[in-house]
Amino acid sequence: MNGAKSLVKTLLAAGVDTCFANPGTSEMHFVAALDQVPGMQCVLGLQENVVTGMADGYYRIARKPACTLLHCGPGLANGMANLHNARRARSGIVNIVGDQATYHRPFDAPLTADTTGMAQTVSAWVRTSTHSAELGRDAAEAVRAAQTFPGQVASLILPADVSWEEGGIVGTPFAVPVPPGIDSGAIEQAARTLRDQRDVLILLGGPAVFSESQALVQRIASATGAAVMASYAGASHLARGRGRMQLERVPYVMEQAIKALDPYRHIILVNATPPVGFFGYPGMPSEQANPNAQFHVLSRPDQDPVEALRGLVKALNAPEAAIPDPGPRPEAASGAPTPEGLAQTLAALMPENAIISDESVSYGRGFYKFTHAAPAHDWLHLAGGAIGDGMPVATGAALGAKKQRRVINLQADGSAMYTLQSLWTQAREQLPVTTIILNNSKYNILIGEYRNVGATPGATAMSMLDLGNPSIEWTRLANGMGVEAARADSMEELAKLMQASFGKSGPFLIELMV
Amino acid sequence: MNGAKSLVKTLLAAGVDTCFANPGTSEMHFVAALDQVPGMQCVLGLQENVVTGMADGYYRIARKPACTLLHCGPGLANGMANLHNARRARSGIVNIVGDQATYHRPFDAPLTADTTGMAQTVSAWVRTSTHSAELGRDAAEAVRAAQTFPGQVASLILPADVSWEEGGIVGTPFAVPVPPGIDSGAIEQAARTLRDQRDVLILLGGPAVFSESQALVQRIASATGAAVMASYAGASHLARGRGRMQLERVPYVMEQAIKALDPYRHIILVNATPPVGFFGYPGMPSEQANPNAQFHVLSRPDQDPVEALRGLVKALNAPEAAIPDPGPRPEAASGAPTPEGLAQTLAALMPENAIISDESVSYGRGFYKFTHAAPAHDWLHLAGGAIGDGMPVATGAALGAKKQRRVINLQADGSAMYTLQSLWTQAREQLPVTTIILNNSKYNILIGEYRNVGATPGATAMSMLDLGNPSIEWTRLANGMGVEAARADSMEELAKLMQASFGKSGPFLIELMV
């Protein structure tokens, strides 16, 4: 058995059965092993940032890691932005990067690069396997690292000769690592704060915004009167809709975030970190909480929020509490497209248990308010700010749900152009993804940011902010990659196209002119 | 004057007047400065690997650096593969990466990343500017680093507050650095070898394959009978066609390279390095030259080959020698598309002084033989092996030639999908680029490499190597980005479309079904 076969067998034994791939020459023995050892679902992405973004989306829904297959340092580089996003989303990925044979590396052939240096910038764990006999064990450790709660990017660099040499040994899978326990002092401190103080905010991040945690948070909030919010940066996957808390995230815009957090003198962090601005701005602070606020860490991002919240419920003796009813389901909107209308239409029409992949950027900042009364759904956000994850995350999420849930991708046009190749994989795999391109033909968020600098963009600035010359025709781009598509100029047309798409088994793209 | 203005003024003073950009929030003060200080041509790319690839293509033709404008670590990451290629092509680029404000970085906001660590993997020079008063000087040093012969990637990381703070001072441009002189001993050694030995190969890399060097090499070869070849990895931009040497590159395929180099016992390196395989293969050596061959370094890649070759001509007292006539210009081919037919048609129809951006990968390996008798032209190759540079390099080359030369992009379909957004910039800037997509609907090079592993690809392997399900319709993709396009199924159709495209001022895409 060569190293590559031991690698595939180890991955399968450890439960990793999906591989998002864009291979090259140095990975051909791994590809051959995937051919020879049955059991791995291999999904091709036509550019590596699609590959890594799919692995992120897959983990977010399947809650188990897939592996990737990338080609040398530059292939890794192409996928690094979405690995950055996955790192920020705390998604588990076994990121396999084929590379030059160990003995060939010193010759500095054209594709040779500092693969390790690149991997370290986006990974919690990096190892270069150096012998075929150790590759199985290295792979088992990579899976363990990826599974480390709530999920990590683990990069395994695989020189070609380690793949092709004989002597491979299948690695024994490790148990899924148990997160560090919750300190009883942290629970007592949070309980005391909630009992003794007014102006308390419970700030949720990571899995603390999933359903199981929400049920506990509801009890705590009902018993104590504390406010609850989701972190902006730390909550990139929320359980939402009927039966879930009507959470709002800390606003993106600095002034709004400072205002929203201003009332709170005590902030209990549940898998969240203290809120900071997405960027620094002249004359503005970096931190968003009231300077007089005290932070109390109930659970760190690497700890189990359910354990922490159970402990807190017990310490407070908080009784059962029902999640408040969000009121009637909205009706689909009519007329010209607006953000509110889109959110209402989405709430009106989305099927039960849908997945929203939201990279709507500036257009989507008010979507939450209008979608609390939608059926239960998962809402996925861009976690690391590197645009271009909405489409690949949607693609991977559909595979993570075994094509059993409708994925709705709310997608800004500028960001969509980063990873449009995702549409081809959606067509190839016949994935139930409805993409709604919000076509405003500009980098609208940047035009707003430019105005913050204190001026109206001139011709040179607009040459870098406008996408309208020429206009991008998304229906043609989708058709060119095998995805059916249509344009909507009104909310009625959008509603009709959305409903039709939900009846299809494959992908559909709607270009909404906003 | 804030830092950003001092930066723009310094760049312009140093002769950098073109900026390939995809900005973000942290670059808004730089964008504003570009608005306020006239003189910089700003060109938007819709993904950063398009931006950096354009800067590479621009340098290759203009022979002076452009700057880039990228957004934070992830924006840099997106452009790293083509910076890797530019590094291998030894193209000069002032790679400007906006980043978090210095005081905001410790807060680890979502987009914060190890920007320096990323930049170091692809740059010869990296600096993070830390004060607005020093930014002008830092920029002048970056330009000097980019201009260091024959060209380098110089990355200047620009925290947002260094841009917006007042106190900027325009940097004084440095003189273009003079390359290290040629050692007279190296010239004597090469002259002695050429006089005393048979079986001598002169191996050319970098600017040693430009016209001025070729005229000198011709004299040396004529006087001594030495063979001449271009390096595969080291010669990524050749002056070719009538009036230029009929050079062949060392073949890509390992066995062919070993066979081609086998006769030579002495290899004189002129800005080339000893030839090595693109990859390691089981049972094959890494080095391609005959194991008994001796290498003689006439000039290193960072030295001036013209100086070296002049010295050698003088030492050999080599008389003037005419470049041999390549024979009659081929006629356009007819019938079904073949690589030979494509090369002949190209040779028959390309306008004088055309630029070929060749990312034809496996399809294009035999193009040289049929194009020696074409009009004089520049032929650009992928230098670093990271696919996805053909289209952005074509785009940047057209700008480097001030839209005065026709660029013909010979483009494999799989590689084209990496950076297809380039077409939009071609339409926006109305660039004279004719793209010929070689649509074979597969990663053909990899199917060949898989066979080398010793087997026929099975279903799982083909799921990662085949691009035909669904087929990609390139005419629709081009149209969707504002580029006229048509399909050709025969050489006659191709010839007709090529000729028509050469009469247009803007871009055109031909999808050749091969």
GROMACS .gro file of C-alpha atoms in nm, chain B residues 116-388:
model
  273
  630THR     CA    1   0.349   4.027   0.621
  631GLY     CA    2   0.379   3.650   0.638
  632MET     CA    3   0.172   3.617   0.324
  633ALA     CA    4   0.368   3.885   0.138
  634GLN     CA    5   0.702   3.727   0.224
  635THR     CA    6   0.612   3.409   0.036
  636VAL     CA    7   0.594   3.591  -0.299
  637SER     CA    8   0.807   3.905  -0.261
  638ALA     CA    9   1.175   3.997  -0.286
  639TRP     CA   10   1.112   4.301  -0.065
  640VAL     CA   11   0.846   4.356   0.204
  641ARG     CA   12   0.792   4.658   0.423
  642THR     CA   13   0.506   4.769   0.645
  643SER     CA   14   0.501   5.146   0.654
  644THR     CA   15   0.436   5.269   1.008
  645HIS     CA   16   0.433   5.650   0.989
  646SER     CA   17   0.285   5.886   0.734
  647ALA     CA   18   0.608   6.088   0.736
  648GLU     CA   19   0.800   5.780   0.621
  649LEU     CA   20   0.554   5.652   0.365
  650GLY     CA   21   0.699   5.858   0.079
  651ARG     CA   22   1.048   5.728   0.146
  652ASP     CA   23   0.915   5.372   0.186
  653ALA     CA   24   0.736   5.402  -0.148
  654ALA     CA   25   1.051   5.529  -0.321
  655GLU     CA   26   1.239   5.230  -0.182
  656ALA     CA   27   0.962   4.997  -0.297
  657VAL     CA   28   0.993   5.132  -0.651
  658ARG     CA   29   1.369   5.087  -0.639
  659ALA     CA   30   1.324   4.729  -0.521
  660ALA     CA   31   1.071   4.661  -0.800
  661GLN     CA   32   1.315   4.805  -1.056
  662THR     CA   33   1.604   4.590  -0.937
  663PHE     CA   34   1.715   4.407  -1.249
  664PRO     CA   35   1.545   4.235  -1.417
  665GLY     CA   36   1.246   4.308  -1.192
  666GLN     CA   37   1.118   4.209  -0.849
  667VAL     CA   38   0.795   4.195  -0.654
  668ALA     CA   39   0.817   4.464  -0.384
  669SER     CA   40   0.531   4.456  -0.133
  670LEU     CA   41   0.448   4.773   0.057
  671ILE     CA   42   0.195   4.714   0.334
  672LEU     CA   43  -0.002   5.026   0.407
  673PRO     CA   44  -0.196   5.051   0.735
  674ALA     CA   45  -0.504   5.272   0.700
  675ASP     CA   46  -0.388   5.530   0.955
  676VAL     CA   47  -0.053   5.573   0.779
  677SER     CA   48  -0.264   5.674   0.478
  678TRP     CA   49  -0.494   5.911   0.656
  679GLU     CA   50  -0.256   6.079   0.903
  680GLU     CA   51  -0.116   6.418   0.805
  681GLY     CA   52   0.258   6.479   0.777
  682GLY     CA   53   0.322   6.302   0.448
  683ILE     CA   54   0.649   6.386   0.270
  684VAL     CA   55   0.697   6.309  -0.097
  685GLY     CA   56   0.983   6.063  -0.137
  686THR     CA   57   1.274   6.137  -0.369
  687PRO     CA   58   1.295   5.874  -0.640
  688PHE     CA   59   1.611   5.665  -0.646
  689ALA     CA   60   1.808   5.598  -0.961
  690VAL     CA   61   1.719   5.268  -1.125
  691PRO     CA   62   1.962   5.021  -0.965
  692VAL     CA   63   2.253   4.910  -1.183
  693PRO     CA   64   2.284   4.532  -1.199
  694PRO     CA   65   2.600   4.374  -1.058
  695GLY     CA   66   2.874   4.375  -1.322
  696ILE     CA   67   2.992   4.068  -1.508
  697ASP     CA   68   3.302   3.900  -1.373
  698SER     CA   69   3.577   3.899  -1.636
  699GLY     CA   70   3.672   3.550  -1.520
  700ALA     CA   71   3.324   3.428  -1.613
  701ILE     CA   72   3.365   3.569  -1.963
  702GLU     CA   73   3.710   3.413  -2.004
  703GLN     CA   74   3.585   3.078  -1.880
  704ALA     CA   75   3.291   3.083  -2.123
  705ALA     CA   76   3.518   3.191  -2.412
  706ARG     CA   77   3.769   2.916  -2.334
  707THR     CA   78   3.493   2.657  -2.318
  708LEU     CA   79   3.349   2.772  -2.650
  709ARG     CA   80   3.693   2.769  -2.815
  710ASP     CA   81   3.817   2.441  -2.674
  711GLN     CA   82   3.511   2.222  -2.639
  712ARG     CA   83   3.261   2.058  -2.867
  713ASP     CA   84   2.914   1.968  -2.731
  714VAL     CA   85   2.856   2.313  -2.591
  715LEU     CA   86   2.507   2.448  -2.526
  716ILE     CA   87   2.435   2.813  -2.458
  717LEU     CA   88   2.125   2.818  -2.238
  718LEU     CA   89   1.939   3.148  -2.227
  719GLY     CA   90   1.700   3.280  -1.963
  720GLY     CA   91   1.534   3.608  -1.866
  721PRO     CA   92   1.626   3.907  -2.087
  722ALA     CA   93   1.888   3.695  -2.265
  723VAL     CA   94   1.608   3.591  -2.502
  724PHE     CA   95   1.521   3.950  -2.595
  725SER     CA   96   1.630   4.086  -2.934
  726GLU     CA   97   1.943   4.270  -2.828
  727SER     CA   98   2.087   3.962  -2.660
  728GLN     CA   99   1.984   3.736  -2.945
  729ALA     CA  100   2.188   3.938  -3.195
  730LEU     CA  101   2.497   3.883  -2.978
  731VAL     CA  102   2.418   3.515  -2.918
  732GLN     CA  103   2.388   3.466  -3.293
  733ARG     CA  104   2.741   3.597  -3.342
  734ILE     CA  105   2.877   3.370  -3.070
  735ALA     CA  106   2.696   3.063  -3.200
  736SER     CA  107   2.797   3.131  -3.559
  737ALA     CA  108   3.160   3.178  -3.460
  738THR     CA  109   3.184   2.870  -3.239
  739GLY     CA  110   2.920   2.624  -3.358
  740ALA     CA  111   2.765   2.607  -3.012
  741ALA     CA  112   2.405   2.507  -2.981
  742VAL     CA  113   2.156   2.752  -2.829
  743MET     CA  114   1.837   2.685  -2.638
  744ALA     CA  115   1.603   2.881  -2.417
  745SER     CA  116   1.544   2.766  -2.062
  746TYR     CA  117   1.195   2.627  -1.998
  747ALA     CA  118   1.148   2.773  -1.653
  748GLY     CA  119   1.370   3.077  -1.698
  749ALA     CA  120   1.258   3.211  -2.035
  750SER     CA  121   0.902   3.328  -2.001
  751HIS     CA  122   0.917   3.610  -2.254
  752LEU     CA  123   1.082   3.550  -2.588
  753ALA     CA  124   1.136   3.783  -2.881
  754ARG     CA  125   1.034   3.565  -3.174
  755GLY     CA  126   0.945   3.567  -3.543
  756ARG     CA  127   1.125   3.707  -3.844
  757GLY     CA  128   1.454   3.873  -3.750
  758ARG     CA  129   1.485   3.672  -3.429
  759MET     CA  130   1.666   3.343  -3.360
  760GLN     CA  131   1.473   3.023  -3.414
  761LEU     CA  132   1.504   2.926  -3.052
  762GLU     CA  133   1.338   2.627  -2.893
  763ARG     CA  134   1.282   2.598  -2.520
  764VAL     CA  135   1.401   2.293  -2.328
  765PRO     CA  136   1.094   2.065  -2.349
  766TYR     CA  137   0.847   2.046  -2.060
  767VAL     CA  138   0.818   1.666  -2.066
  768MET     CA  139   1.095   1.515  -1.855
  769GLU     CA  140   1.205   1.240  -2.095
  770GLN     CA  141   1.213   1.483  -2.386
  771ALA     CA  142   1.413   1.736  -2.187
  772ILE     CA  143   1.669   1.477  -2.084
  773LYS     CA  144   1.699   1.363  -2.446
  774ALA     CA  145   1.732   1.719  -2.577
  775LEU     CA  146   2.007   1.804  -2.327
  776ASP     CA  147   2.187   1.471  -2.344
  777PRO     CA  148   2.441   1.567  -2.617
  778TYR     CA  149   2.587   1.859  -2.423
  779ARG     CA  150   2.888   1.825  -2.194
  780HIS     CA  151   2.924   2.199  -2.136
  781ILE     CA  152   2.631   2.428  -2.067
  782ILE     CA  153   2.693   2.801  -2.057
  783LEU     CA  154   2.423   2.968  -1.849
  784VAL     CA  155   2.321   3.316  -1.959
  785ASN     CA  156   2.069   3.438  -1.701
  786ALA     CA  157   1.947   3.078  -1.680
  787THR     CA  158   1.976   2.821  -1.405
  788PRO     CA  159   2.050   2.449  -1.446
  789PRO     CA  160   1.742   2.284  -1.596
  790VAL     CA  161   1.530   2.077  -1.357
  791GLY     CA  162   1.201   1.892  -1.392
  792PHE     CA  163   0.879   2.079  -1.333
  793PHE     CA  164   0.792   1.798  -1.091
  794GLY     CA  165   0.966   1.496  -0.945
  795TYR     CA  166   0.855   1.161  -1.087
  796PRO     CA  167   0.915   0.812  -0.944
  797GLY     CA  168   1.246   0.675  -1.064
  798MET     CA  169   1.340   0.991  -1.253
  799PRO     CA  170   1.617   1.237  -1.170
  800SER     CA  171   1.540   1.597  -1.076
  801GLU     CA  172   1.808   1.741  -1.303
  802GLN     CA  173   1.769   1.722  -1.677
  803ALA     CA  174   2.121   1.784  -1.808
  804ASN     CA  175   2.358   1.500  -1.884
  805PRO     CA  176   2.513   1.402  -1.546
  806ASN     CA  177   2.855   1.455  -1.703
  807ALA     CA  178   2.775   1.808  -1.815
  808GLN     CA  179   2.964   2.099  -1.665
  809PHE     CA  180   2.784   2.427  -1.605
  810HIS     CA  181   2.954   2.760  -1.669
  811VAL     CA  182   2.777   3.070  -1.539
  812LEU     CA  183   2.831   3.358  -1.779
  813SER     CA  184   2.567   3.576  -1.614
  814ARG     CA  185   2.334   3.521  -1.323
  815PRO     CA  186   1.961   3.604  -1.352
  816ASP     CA  187   2.020   3.937  -1.172
  817GLN     CA  188   2.295   4.047  -1.411
  818ASP     CA  189   2.274   4.216  -1.750
  819PRO     CA  190   2.302   3.954  -2.026
  820VAL     CA  191   2.381   4.217  -2.289
  821GLU     CA  192   2.691   4.323  -2.097
  822ALA     CA  193   2.791   3.959  -2.056
  823LEU     CA  194   2.730   3.868  -2.419
  824ARG     CA  195   2.912   4.177  -2.545
  825GLY     CA  196   3.208   4.074  -2.336
  826LEU     CA  197   3.194   3.725  -2.478
  827VAL     CA  198   3.163   3.847  -2.838
  828LYS     CA  199   3.472   4.056  -2.779
  829ALA     CA  200   3.667   3.777  -2.611
  830LEU     CA  201   3.586   3.547  -2.903
  831ASN     CA  202   3.633   3.819  -3.157
  832ALA     CA  203   3.309   3.691  -3.307
  833PRO     CA  204   3.221   3.862  -3.635
  834GLU     CA  205   2.881   4.006  -3.724
  835ALA     CA  206   2.634   3.728  -3.811
  836ALA     CA  207   2.293   3.755  -3.965
  837ILE     CA  208   1.996   3.590  -3.797
  838PRO     CA  209   1.900   3.304  -4.033
  839ASP     CA  210   1.592   3.349  -4.246
  840PRO     CA  211   1.305   3.136  -4.117
  841GLY     CA  212   1.171   3.065  -4.465
  842PRO     CA  213   0.834   3.157  -4.607
  843ARG     CA  214   0.549   3.263  -4.383
  844PRO     CA  215   0.305   2.970  -4.337
  845GLU     CA  216  -0.041   2.980  -4.483
  846ALA     CA  217  -0.350   2.954  -4.268
  847ALA     CA  218  -0.452   2.592  -4.210
  848SER     CA  219  -0.782   2.434  -4.303
  849GLY     CA  220  -0.996   2.152  -4.174
  850ALA     CA  221  -1.039   2.029  -3.820
  851PRO     CA  222  -0.854   2.213  -3.542
  852THR     CA  223  -0.511   2.072  -3.460
  853PRO     CA  224  -0.224   2.225  -3.261
  854GLU     CA  225  -0.012   2.246  -3.578
  855GLY     CA  226  -0.295   2.406  -3.772
  856LEU     CA  227  -0.353   2.661  -3.500
  857ALA     CA  228   0.017   2.752  -3.493
  858GLN     CA  229   0.028   2.785  -3.874
  859THR     CA  230  -0.283   3.000  -3.881
  860LEU     CA  231  -0.142   3.217  -3.607
  861ALA     CA  232   0.185   3.258  -3.799
  862ALA     CA  233  -0.008   3.336  -4.117
  863LEU     CA  234  -0.238   3.598  -3.969
  864MET     CA  235  -0.082   3.767  -3.666
  865PRO     CA  236  -0.018   4.136  -3.719
  866GLU     CA  237   0.333   4.281  -3.703
  867ASN     CA  238   0.457   4.329  -3.347
  868ALA     CA  239   0.185   4.121  -3.185
  869ILE     CA  240   0.203   3.997  -2.828
  870ILE     CA  241   0.118   3.633  -2.763
  871SER     CA  242   0.003   3.546  -2.411
  872ASP     CA  243   0.035   3.170  -2.412
  873GLU     CA  244  -0.138   2.961  -2.149
  874SER     CA  245  -0.224   2.684  -2.388
  875VAL     CA  246  -0.072   2.425  -2.150
  876SER     CA  247  -0.061   2.079  -2.310
  877TYR     CA  248  -0.216   2.188  -2.642
  878GLY     CA  249   0.056   2.441  -2.716
  879ARG     CA  250   0.376   2.246  -2.673
  880GLY     CA  251   0.451   2.235  -3.046
  881PHE     CA  252   0.355   2.591  -3.140
  882TYR     CA  253   0.711   2.723  -3.174
  883LYS     CA  254   0.814   2.515  -3.474
  884PHE     CA  255   0.540   2.662  -3.691
  885THR     CA  256   0.569   3.024  -3.589
  886HIS     CA  257   0.937   3.111  -3.651
  887ALA     CA  258   0.840   3.268  -3.984
  888ALA     CA  259   0.566   3.484  -3.838
  889PRO     CA  260   0.624   3.860  -3.821
  890ALA     CA  261   0.831   3.977  -3.525
  891HIS     CA  262   0.637   3.932  -3.203
  892ASP     CA  263   0.671   3.884  -2.825
  893TRP     CA  264   0.568   3.550  -2.680
  894LEU     CA  265   0.479   3.540  -2.310
  895HIS     CA  266   0.465   3.216  -2.111
  896LEU     CA  267   0.338   3.116  -1.771
  897ALA     CA  268   0.652   3.145  -1.560
  898GLY     CA  269   0.560   2.998  -1.224
  899GLY     CA  270   0.329   2.714  -1.318
  900ALA     CA  271   0.032   2.857  -1.125
  901ILE     CA  272  -0.244   2.835  -1.383
  902GLY     CA  273  -0.466   3.135  -1.441
   0.00000   0.00000   0.00000
